[in-house]
Short mmCIF file of C-alpha atoms in Angstrom, two decimals:
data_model
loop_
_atom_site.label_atom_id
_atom_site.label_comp_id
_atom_site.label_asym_id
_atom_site.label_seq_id
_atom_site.Cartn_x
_atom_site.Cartn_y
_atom_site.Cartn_z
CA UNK A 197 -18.51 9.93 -7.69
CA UNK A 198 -16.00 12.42 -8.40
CA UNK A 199 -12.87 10.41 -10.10
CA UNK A 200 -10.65 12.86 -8.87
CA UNK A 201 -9.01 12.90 -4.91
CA UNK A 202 -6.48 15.26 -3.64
CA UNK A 203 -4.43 14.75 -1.25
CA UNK A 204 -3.48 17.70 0.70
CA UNK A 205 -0.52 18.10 3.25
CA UNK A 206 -1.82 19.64 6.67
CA UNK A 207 1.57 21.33 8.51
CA UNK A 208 2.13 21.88 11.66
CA UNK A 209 3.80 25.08 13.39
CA UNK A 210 5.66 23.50 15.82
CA UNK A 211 6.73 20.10 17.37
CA UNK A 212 3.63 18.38 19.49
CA UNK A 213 3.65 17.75 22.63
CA UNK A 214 1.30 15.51 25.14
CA UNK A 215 -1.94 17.31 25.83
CA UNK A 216 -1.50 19.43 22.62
CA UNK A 217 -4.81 19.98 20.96
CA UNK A 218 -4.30 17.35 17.92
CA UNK A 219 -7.38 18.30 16.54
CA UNK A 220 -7.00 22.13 16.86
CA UNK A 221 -3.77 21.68 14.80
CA UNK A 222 -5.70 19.78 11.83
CA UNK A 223 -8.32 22.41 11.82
CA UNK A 224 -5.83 25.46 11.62
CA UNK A 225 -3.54 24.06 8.97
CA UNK A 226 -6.69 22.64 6.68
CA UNK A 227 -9.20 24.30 4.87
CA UNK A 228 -12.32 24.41 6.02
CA UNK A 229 -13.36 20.60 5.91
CA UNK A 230 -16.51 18.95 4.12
CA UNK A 231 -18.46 16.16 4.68
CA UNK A 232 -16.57 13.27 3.00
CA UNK A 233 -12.72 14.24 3.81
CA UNK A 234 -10.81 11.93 5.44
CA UNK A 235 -8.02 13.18 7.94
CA UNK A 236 -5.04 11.18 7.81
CA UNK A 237 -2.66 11.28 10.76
CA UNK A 238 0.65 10.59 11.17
CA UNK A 239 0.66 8.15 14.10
CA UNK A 240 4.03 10.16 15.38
CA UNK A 241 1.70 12.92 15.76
CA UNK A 242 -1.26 11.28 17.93
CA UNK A 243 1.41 9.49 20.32
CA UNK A 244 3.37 12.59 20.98
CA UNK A 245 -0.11 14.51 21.84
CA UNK A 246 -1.45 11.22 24.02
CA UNK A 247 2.28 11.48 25.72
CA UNK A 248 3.50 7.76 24.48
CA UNK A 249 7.17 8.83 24.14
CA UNK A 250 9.76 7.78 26.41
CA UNK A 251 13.49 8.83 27.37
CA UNK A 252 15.53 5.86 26.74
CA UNK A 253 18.00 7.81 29.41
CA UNK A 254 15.41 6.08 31.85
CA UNK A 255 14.73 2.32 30.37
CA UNK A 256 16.83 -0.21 32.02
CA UNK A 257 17.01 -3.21 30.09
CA UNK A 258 16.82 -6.35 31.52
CA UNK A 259 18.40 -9.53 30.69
CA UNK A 260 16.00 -10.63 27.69
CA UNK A 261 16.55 -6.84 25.97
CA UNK A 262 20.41 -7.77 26.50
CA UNK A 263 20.18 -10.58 24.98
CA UNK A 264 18.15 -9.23 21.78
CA UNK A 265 21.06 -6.98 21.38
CA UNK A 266 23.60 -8.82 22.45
CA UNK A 267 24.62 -8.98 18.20
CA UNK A 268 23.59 -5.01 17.83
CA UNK A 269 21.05 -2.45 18.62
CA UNK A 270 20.48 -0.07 21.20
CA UNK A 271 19.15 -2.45 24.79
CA UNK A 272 16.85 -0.02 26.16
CA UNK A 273 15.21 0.12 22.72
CA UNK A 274 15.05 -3.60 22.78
CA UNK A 275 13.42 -3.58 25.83
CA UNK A 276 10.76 -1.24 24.74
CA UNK A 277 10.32 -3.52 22.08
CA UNK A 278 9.30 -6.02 24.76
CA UNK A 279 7.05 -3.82 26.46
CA UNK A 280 5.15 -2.95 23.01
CA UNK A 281 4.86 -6.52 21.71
CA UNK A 282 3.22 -10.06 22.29
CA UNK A 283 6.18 -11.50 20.52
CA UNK A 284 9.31 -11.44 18.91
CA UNK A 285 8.97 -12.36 15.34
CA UNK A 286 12.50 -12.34 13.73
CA UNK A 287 15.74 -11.23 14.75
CA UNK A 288 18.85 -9.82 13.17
CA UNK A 289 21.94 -7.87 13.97
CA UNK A 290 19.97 -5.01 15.77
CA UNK A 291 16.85 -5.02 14.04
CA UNK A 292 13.97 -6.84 15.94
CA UNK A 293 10.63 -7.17 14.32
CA UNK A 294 7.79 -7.84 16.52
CA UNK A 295 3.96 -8.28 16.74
CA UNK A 296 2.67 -5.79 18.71
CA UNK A 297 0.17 -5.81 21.47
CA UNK A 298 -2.42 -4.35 18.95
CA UNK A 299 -1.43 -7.45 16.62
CA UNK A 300 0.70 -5.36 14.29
CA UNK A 301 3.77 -7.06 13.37
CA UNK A 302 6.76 -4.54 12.32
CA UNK A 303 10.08 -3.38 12.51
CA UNK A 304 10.90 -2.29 16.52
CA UNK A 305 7.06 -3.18 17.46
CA UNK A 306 6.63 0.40 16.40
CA UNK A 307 8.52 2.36 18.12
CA UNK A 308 11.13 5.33 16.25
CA UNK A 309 14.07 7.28 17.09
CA UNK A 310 13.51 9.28 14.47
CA UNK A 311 11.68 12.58 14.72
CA UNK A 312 11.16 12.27 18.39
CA UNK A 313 10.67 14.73 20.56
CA UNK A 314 13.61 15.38 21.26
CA UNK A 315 17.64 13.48 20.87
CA UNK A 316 17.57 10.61 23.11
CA UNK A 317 13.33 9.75 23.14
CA UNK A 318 11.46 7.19 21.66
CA UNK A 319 7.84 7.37 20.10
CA UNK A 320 6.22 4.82 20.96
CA UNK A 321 2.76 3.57 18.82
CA UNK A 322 -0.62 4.60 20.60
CA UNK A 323 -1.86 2.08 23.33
CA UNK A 324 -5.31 1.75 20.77
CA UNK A 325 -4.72 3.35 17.53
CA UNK A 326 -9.28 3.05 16.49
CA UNK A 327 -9.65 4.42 19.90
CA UNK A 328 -7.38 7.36 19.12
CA UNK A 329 -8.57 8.03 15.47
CA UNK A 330 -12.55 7.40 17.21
CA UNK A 331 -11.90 10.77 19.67
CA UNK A 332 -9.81 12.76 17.17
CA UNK A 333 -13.04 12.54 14.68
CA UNK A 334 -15.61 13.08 17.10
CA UNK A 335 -13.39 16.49 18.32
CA UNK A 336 -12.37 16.98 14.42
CA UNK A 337 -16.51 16.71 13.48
CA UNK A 338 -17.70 18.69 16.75
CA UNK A 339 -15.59 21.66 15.81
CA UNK A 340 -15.97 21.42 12.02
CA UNK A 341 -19.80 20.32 11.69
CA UNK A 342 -18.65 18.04 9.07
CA UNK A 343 -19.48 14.35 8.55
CA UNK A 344 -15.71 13.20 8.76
CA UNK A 345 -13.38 10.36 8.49
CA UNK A 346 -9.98 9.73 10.37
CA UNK A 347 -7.21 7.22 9.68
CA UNK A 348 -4.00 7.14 11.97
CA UNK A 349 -1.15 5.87 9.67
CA UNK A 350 2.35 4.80 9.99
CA UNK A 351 5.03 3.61 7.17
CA UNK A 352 5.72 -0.43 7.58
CA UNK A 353 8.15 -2.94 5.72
CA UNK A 354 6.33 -5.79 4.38
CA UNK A 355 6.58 -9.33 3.57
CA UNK A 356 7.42 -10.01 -0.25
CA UNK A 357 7.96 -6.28 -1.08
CA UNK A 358 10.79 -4.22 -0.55
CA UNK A 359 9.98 -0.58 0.93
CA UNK A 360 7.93 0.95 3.62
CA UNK A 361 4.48 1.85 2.73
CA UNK A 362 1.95 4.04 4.18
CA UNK A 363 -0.53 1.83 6.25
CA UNK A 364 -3.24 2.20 8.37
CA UNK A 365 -3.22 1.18 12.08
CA UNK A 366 -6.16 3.00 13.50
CA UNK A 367 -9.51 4.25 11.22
CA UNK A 368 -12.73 5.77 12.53
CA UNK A 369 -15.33 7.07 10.18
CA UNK A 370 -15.31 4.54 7.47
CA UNK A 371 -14.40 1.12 6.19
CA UNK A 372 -11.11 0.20 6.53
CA UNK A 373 -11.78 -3.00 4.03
CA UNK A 374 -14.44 -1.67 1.64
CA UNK A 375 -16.30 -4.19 -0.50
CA UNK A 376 -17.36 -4.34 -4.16
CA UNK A 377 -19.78 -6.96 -3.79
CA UNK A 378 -20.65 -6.84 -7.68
CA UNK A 379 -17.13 -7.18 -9.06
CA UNK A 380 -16.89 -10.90 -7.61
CA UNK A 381 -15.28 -13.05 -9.78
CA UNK A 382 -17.48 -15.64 -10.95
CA UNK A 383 -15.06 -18.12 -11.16
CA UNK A 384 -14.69 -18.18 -7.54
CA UNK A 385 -11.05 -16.44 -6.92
CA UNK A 386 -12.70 -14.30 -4.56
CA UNK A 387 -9.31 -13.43 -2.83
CA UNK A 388 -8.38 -10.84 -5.57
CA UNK A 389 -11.99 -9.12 -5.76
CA UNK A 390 -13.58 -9.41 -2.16
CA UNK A 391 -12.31 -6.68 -0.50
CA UNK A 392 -10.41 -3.72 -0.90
CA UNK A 393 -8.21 -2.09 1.97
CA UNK A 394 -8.80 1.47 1.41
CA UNK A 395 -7.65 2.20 4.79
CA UNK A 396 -3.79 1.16 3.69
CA UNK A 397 -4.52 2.98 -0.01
CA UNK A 398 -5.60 6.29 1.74
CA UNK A 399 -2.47 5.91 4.48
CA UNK A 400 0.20 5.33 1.12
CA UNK A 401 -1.78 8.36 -0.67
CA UNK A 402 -0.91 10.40 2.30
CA UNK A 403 2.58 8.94 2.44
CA UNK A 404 3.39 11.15 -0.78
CA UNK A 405 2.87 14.36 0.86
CA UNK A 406 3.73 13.52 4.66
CA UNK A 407 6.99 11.74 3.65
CA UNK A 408 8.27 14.49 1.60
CA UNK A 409 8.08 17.32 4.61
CA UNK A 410 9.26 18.01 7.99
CA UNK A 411 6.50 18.04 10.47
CA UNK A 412 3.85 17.24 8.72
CA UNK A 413 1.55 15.29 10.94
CA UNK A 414 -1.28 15.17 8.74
CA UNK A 415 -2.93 15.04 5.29
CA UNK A 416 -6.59 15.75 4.74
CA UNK A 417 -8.09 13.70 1.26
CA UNK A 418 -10.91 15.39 -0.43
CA UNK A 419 -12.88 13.60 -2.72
CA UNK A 420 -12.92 10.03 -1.81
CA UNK A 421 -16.21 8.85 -0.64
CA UNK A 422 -15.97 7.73 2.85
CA UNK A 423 -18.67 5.72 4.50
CA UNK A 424 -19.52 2.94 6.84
CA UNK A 425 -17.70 2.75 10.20
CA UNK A 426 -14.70 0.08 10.05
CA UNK A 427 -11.41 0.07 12.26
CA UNK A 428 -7.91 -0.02 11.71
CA UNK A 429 -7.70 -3.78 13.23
CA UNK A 430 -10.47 -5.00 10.67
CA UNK A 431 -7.13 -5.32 8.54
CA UNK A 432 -5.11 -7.35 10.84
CA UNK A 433 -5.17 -10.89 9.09
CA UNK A 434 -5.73 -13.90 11.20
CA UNK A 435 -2.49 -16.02 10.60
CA UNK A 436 -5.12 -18.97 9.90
CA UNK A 437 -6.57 -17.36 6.77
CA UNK A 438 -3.06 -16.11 5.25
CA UNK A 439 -2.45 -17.72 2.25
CA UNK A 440 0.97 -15.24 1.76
CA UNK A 441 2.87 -15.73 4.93
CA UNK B 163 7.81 21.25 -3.36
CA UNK B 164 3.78 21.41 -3.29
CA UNK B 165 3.04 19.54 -0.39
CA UNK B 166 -0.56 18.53 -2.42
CA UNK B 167 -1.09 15.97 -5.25
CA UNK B 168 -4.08 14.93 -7.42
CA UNK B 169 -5.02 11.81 -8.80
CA UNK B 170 -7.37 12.18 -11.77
CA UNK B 171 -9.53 9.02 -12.97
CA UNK B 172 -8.74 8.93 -16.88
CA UNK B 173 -11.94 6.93 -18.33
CA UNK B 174 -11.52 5.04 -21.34
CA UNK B 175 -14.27 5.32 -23.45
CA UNK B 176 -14.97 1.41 -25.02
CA UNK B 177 -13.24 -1.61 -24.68
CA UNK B 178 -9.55 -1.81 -25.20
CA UNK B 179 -7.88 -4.55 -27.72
CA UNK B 180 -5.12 -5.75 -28.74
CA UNK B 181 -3.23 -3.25 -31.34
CA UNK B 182 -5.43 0.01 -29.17
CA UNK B 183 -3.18 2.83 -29.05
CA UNK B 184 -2.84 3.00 -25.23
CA UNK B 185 -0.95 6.18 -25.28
CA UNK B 186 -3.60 7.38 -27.36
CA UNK B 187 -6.31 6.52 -24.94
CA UNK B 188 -4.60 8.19 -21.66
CA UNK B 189 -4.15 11.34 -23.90
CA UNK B 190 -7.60 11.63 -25.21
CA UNK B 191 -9.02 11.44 -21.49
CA UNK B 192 -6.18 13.34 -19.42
CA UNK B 193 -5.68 17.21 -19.19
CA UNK B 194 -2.43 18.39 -21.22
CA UNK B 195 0.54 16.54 -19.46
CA UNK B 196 3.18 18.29 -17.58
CA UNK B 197 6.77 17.48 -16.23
CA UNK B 198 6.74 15.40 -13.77
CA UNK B 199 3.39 13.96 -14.02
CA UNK B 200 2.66 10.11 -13.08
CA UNK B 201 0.32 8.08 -15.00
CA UNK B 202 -0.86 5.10 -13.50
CA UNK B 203 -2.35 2.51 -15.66
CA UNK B 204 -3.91 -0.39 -14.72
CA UNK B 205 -2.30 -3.75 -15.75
CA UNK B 206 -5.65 -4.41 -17.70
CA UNK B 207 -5.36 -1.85 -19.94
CA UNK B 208 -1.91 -2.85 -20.45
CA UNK B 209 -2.57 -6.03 -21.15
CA UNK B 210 -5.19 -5.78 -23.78
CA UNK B 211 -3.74 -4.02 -25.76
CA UNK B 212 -1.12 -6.48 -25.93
CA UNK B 213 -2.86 -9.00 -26.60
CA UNK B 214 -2.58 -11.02 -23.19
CA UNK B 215 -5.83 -12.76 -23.38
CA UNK B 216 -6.95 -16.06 -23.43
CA UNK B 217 -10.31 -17.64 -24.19
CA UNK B 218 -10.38 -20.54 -21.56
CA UNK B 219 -12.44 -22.46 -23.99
CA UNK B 220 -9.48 -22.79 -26.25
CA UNK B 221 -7.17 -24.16 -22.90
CA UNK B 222 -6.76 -27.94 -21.97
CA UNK B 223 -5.88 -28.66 -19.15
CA UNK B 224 -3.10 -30.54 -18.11
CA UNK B 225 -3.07 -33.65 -15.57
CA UNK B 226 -1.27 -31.58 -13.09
CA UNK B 227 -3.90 -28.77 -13.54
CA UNK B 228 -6.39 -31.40 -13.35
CA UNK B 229 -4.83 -32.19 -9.83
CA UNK B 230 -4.14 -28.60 -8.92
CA UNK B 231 -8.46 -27.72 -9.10
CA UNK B 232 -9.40 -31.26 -7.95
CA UNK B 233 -10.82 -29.84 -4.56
CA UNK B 234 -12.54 -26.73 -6.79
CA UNK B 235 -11.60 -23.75 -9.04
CA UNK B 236 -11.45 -23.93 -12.83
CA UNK B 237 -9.29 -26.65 -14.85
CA UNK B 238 -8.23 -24.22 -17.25
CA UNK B 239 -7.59 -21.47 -15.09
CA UNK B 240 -5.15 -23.27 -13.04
CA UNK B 241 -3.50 -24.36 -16.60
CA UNK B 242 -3.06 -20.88 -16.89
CA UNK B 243 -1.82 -20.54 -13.58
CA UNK B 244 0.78 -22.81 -14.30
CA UNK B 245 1.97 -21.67 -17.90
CA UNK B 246 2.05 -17.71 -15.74
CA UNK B 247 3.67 -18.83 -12.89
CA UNK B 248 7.61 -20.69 -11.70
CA UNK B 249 5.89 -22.00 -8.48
CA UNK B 250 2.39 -22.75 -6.77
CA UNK B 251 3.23 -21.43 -3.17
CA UNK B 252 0.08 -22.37 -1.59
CA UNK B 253 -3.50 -23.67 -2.69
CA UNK B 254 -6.61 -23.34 -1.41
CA UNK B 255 -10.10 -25.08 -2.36
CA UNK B 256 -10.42 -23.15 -6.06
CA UNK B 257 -7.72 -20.81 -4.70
CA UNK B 258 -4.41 -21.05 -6.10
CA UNK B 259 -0.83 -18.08 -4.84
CA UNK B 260 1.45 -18.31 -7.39
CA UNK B 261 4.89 -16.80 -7.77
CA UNK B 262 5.05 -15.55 -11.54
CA UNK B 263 7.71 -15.98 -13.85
CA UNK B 264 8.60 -12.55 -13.41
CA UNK B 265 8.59 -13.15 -9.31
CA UNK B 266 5.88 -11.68 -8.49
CA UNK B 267 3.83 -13.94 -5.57
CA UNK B 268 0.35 -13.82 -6.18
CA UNK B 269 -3.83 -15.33 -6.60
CA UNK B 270 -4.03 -16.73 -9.68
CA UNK B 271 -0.90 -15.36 -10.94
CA UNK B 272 -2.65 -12.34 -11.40
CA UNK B 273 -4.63 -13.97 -13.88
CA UNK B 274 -8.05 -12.89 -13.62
CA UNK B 275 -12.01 -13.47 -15.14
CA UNK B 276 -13.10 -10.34 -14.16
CA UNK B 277 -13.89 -7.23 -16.44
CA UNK B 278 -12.19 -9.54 -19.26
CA UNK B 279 -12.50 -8.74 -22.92
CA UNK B 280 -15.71 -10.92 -22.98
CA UNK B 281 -17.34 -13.62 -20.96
CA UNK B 282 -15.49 -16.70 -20.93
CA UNK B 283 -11.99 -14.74 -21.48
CA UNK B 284 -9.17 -14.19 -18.91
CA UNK B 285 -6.31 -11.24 -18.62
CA UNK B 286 -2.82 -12.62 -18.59
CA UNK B 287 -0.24 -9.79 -16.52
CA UNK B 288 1.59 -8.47 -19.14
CA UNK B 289 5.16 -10.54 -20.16
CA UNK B 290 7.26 -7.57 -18.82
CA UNK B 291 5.68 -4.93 -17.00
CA UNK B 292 8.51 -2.96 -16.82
CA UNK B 293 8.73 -3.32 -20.58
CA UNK B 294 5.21 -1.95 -20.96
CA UNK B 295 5.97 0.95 -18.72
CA UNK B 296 8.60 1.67 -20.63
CA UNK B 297 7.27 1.97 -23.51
CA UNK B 298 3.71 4.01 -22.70
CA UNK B 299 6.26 6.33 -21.34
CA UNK B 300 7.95 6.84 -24.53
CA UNK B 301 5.12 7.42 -26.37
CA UNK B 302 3.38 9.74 -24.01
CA UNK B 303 6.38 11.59 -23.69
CA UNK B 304 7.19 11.96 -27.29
CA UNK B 305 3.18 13.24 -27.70
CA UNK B 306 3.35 15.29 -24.95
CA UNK B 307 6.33 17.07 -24.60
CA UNK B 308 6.31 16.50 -21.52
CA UNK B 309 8.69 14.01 -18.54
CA UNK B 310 6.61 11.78 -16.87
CA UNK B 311 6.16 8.55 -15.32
CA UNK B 312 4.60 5.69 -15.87
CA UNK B 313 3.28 2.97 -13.54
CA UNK B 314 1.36 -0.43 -14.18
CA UNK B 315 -0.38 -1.50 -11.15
CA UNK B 316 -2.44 -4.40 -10.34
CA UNK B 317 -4.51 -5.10 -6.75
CA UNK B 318 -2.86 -7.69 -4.86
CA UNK B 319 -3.33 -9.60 -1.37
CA UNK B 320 -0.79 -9.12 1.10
CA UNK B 321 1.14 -11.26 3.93
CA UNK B 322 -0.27 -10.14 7.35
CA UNK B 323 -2.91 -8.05 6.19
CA UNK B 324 -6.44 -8.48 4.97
CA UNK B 325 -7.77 -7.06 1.81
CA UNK B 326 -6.15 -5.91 -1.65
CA UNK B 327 -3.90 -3.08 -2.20
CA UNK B 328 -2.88 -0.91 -5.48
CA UNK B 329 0.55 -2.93 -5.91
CA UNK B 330 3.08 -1.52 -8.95
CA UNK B 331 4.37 -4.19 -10.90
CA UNK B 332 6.03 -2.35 -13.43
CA UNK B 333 7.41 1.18 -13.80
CA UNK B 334 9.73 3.80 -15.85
CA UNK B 335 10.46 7.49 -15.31
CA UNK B 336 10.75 7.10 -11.38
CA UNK B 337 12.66 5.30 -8.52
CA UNK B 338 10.34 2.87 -7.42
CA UNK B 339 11.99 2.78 -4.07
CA UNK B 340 12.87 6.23 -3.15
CA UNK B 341 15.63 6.92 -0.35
CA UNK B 342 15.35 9.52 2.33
CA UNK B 343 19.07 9.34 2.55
CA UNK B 344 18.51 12.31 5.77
CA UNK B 345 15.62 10.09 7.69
CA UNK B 346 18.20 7.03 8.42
CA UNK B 347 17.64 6.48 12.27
CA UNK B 348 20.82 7.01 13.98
CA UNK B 349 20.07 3.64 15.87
CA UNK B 350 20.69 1.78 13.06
CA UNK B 351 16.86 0.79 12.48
CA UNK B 352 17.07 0.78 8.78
CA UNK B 353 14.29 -0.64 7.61
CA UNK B 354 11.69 1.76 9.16
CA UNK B 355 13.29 4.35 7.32
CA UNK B 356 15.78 3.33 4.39
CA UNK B 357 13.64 3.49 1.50
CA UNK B 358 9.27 4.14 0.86
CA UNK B 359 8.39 2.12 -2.32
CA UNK B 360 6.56 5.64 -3.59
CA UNK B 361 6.17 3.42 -6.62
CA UNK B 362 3.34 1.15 -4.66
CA UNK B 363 2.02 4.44 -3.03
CA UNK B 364 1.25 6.03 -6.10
CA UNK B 365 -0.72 2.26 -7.13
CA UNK B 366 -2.65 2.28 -4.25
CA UNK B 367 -3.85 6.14 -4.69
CA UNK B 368 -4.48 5.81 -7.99
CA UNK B 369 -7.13 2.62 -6.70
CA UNK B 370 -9.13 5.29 -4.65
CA UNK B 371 -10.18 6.49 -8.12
CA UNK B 372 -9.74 3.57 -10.05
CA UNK B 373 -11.51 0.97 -7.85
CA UNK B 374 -14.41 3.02 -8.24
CA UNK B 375 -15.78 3.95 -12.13
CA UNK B 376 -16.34 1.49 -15.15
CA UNK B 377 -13.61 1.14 -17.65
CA UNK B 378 -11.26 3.59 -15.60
CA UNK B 379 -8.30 2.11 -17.26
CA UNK B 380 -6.04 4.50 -15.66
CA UNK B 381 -4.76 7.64 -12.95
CA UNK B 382 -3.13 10.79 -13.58
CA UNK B 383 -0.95 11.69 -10.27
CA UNK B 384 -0.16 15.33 -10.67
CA UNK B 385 2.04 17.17 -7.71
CA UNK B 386 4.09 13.97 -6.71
CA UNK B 387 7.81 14.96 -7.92
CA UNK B 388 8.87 11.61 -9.97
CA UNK B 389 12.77 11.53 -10.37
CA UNK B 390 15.13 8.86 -11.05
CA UNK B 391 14.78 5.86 -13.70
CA UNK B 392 13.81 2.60 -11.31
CA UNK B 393 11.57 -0.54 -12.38
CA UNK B 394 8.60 -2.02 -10.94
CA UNK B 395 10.98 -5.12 -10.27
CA UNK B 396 13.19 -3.43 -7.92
CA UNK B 397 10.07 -3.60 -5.21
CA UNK B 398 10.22 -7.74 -5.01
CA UNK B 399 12.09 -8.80 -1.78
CA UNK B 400 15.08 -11.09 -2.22
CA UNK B 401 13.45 -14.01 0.00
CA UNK B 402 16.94 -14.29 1.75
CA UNK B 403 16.39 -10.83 3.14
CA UNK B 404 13.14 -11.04 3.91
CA UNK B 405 12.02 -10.60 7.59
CA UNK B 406 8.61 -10.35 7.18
CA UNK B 407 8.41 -13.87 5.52
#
């Protein structure tokens, strides 16, 4: 138990591109990494390296992505949207939010415009976002002979709350909803005590150093305890159980 | 620039009550403060010391409370629920989401048993968590010759997601919602990219460290650059523009 973390931005040289050697890149812009650090990954970074980035030059809409933008928006974007998701989940004047195939509901099922690789290509999310974090550690802990964590973030609107926050869509390494089985209430309001998601805390902890610079596609966090083995979709919430929506 | 950030567990040493010097406290466990560092208090601590605490023994409840914990839950507790709260947005069996008076939607109002003064007592939120921010910050400041920032956080359950989060509820010395004026996505996707409620952030990676000790009543964040003057209340979502919902 340390009571202190830091959170330390991990820079890359250049821009990434598919086949790049994520993990080499973490491992040459860390220090030398400890059991018990968590890497935390911009999700930008893994999908450019696993190649999910497309030239909207070469989408061609069809008539459903027309219609989604028929009030706004970009239609080849709109039909990546429908590609990426399992459904539409709102609509407005060129901004679509969607649930994704993964089960992630957000602005443009994921995919940005915005520090692609280059003007005029989308990044799209990774096709399994645990899968990706799972290899990244096991490459991450072969290298560095360290007992490691991994959590592949991405900033996401939310219901209630204005803002993007770091969150976590993919984890490997540790639990993604860590509980504190002694500090149940014994009154019985067990939704405020049951279960943290550390996952999303380390993902907006990382958020303060990866938002503020250009290509940073990764912080490491030293000092927080990871442990157990949890994924990223352990935090998905089954519409049936959500008292917020 | 620094592109690293720590967050410090500051450990009160006893019980806090009503009339505790709170500023006094944070001092006494912190290093010596410097411009620009965050404090992140939890809404316990804030509380009290302000005297928003209730001994449940001394509540009765009224018929509508009566009704409100007929399937389970505590009588009391959901009169307290009601007296904290302009609207019961769901119940549960013993499980009541409230929106608070100061619009905040959440369990129990954000009433809670746990870690309490003593057994049978619960912690109110605190009437204006802004106000309270506000006024730590002062009197840090003034003692420490230093600008900082202050933010009360709570954990809170979220729409579409499972587990509890580091949430801010109130805040001073800092834009809650901080633009990245640069990052707009020429597409017109705003809401990826319009504003990151840092304020939240900084809650949830103060957690890490104060989910995890006794009596941690509260986080220094050192290396995040606060700026700007926002409040805690400037992260709740107009419902009308809420997509998410």
């Amino acid at each position: 138990m340390t009571g202190r973390i830091e959170v330390i931005a991990l820079q890359a040289a250049g821009e990434i591109e598919a086949g790049d050697d994520l993990a080499g890149l973490v491992l040459a812009a860390a220090p030398p990494l400890r059991d018990g650090d968590v890497v935390v990954v911009a999700h930008k970074a893994v999908s450019k390296s696993e190649g999910r980035v497309v030239e909207l030059a070469a989408v061609t809409p069809s008539a459903r992505a027309l219609e989604l933008s028929a009030e706004g928006g970009d239609p080849r974007m709109a039909e990546l949207v429908l590609r990426e998701s399992r459904r539409i989940v709102r609509r407005r004047a060129g901004l679509l939010i969607a649930e994704t195939h993964h089960g992630l509901v957000c602005a443009s099922a994921g995919i940005d415009r915005s520090n692609g690789p280059r003007a005029g290509w989308a990044v799209l999310l990774p096709v399994d976002p645990d899968a990706s974090a799972a290899r990244l550690r096991a490459e991450l802990e072969r290298r560095a002979g360290a007992r490691l964590a991994v959590v592949v973030a991405d900033t996401m609107g939310r219901a209630l709350r204005r803002g993007i926050v770091g969150t976590a869509i993919g984890a490997s390494g540790l639990d993604a909803l860590r509980s504190y089985a002694g500090a149940v209430d014994p009154t019985g309001y067990e939704l405020r005590t049951t279960a943290v998601a550390v996952a999303d805390e380390l993902a907006s902890a990382a958020d303060l150093v990866l938002g503020k610079l250009e290509r940073v596609p990764a912080a490491l966090v030293r000092g927080f305890e990871a442990r157990g083995d949890g994924r990223g979709r352990d935090l998905i919430r089954d519409p049936a159980e959500d008292l917020f929506r």
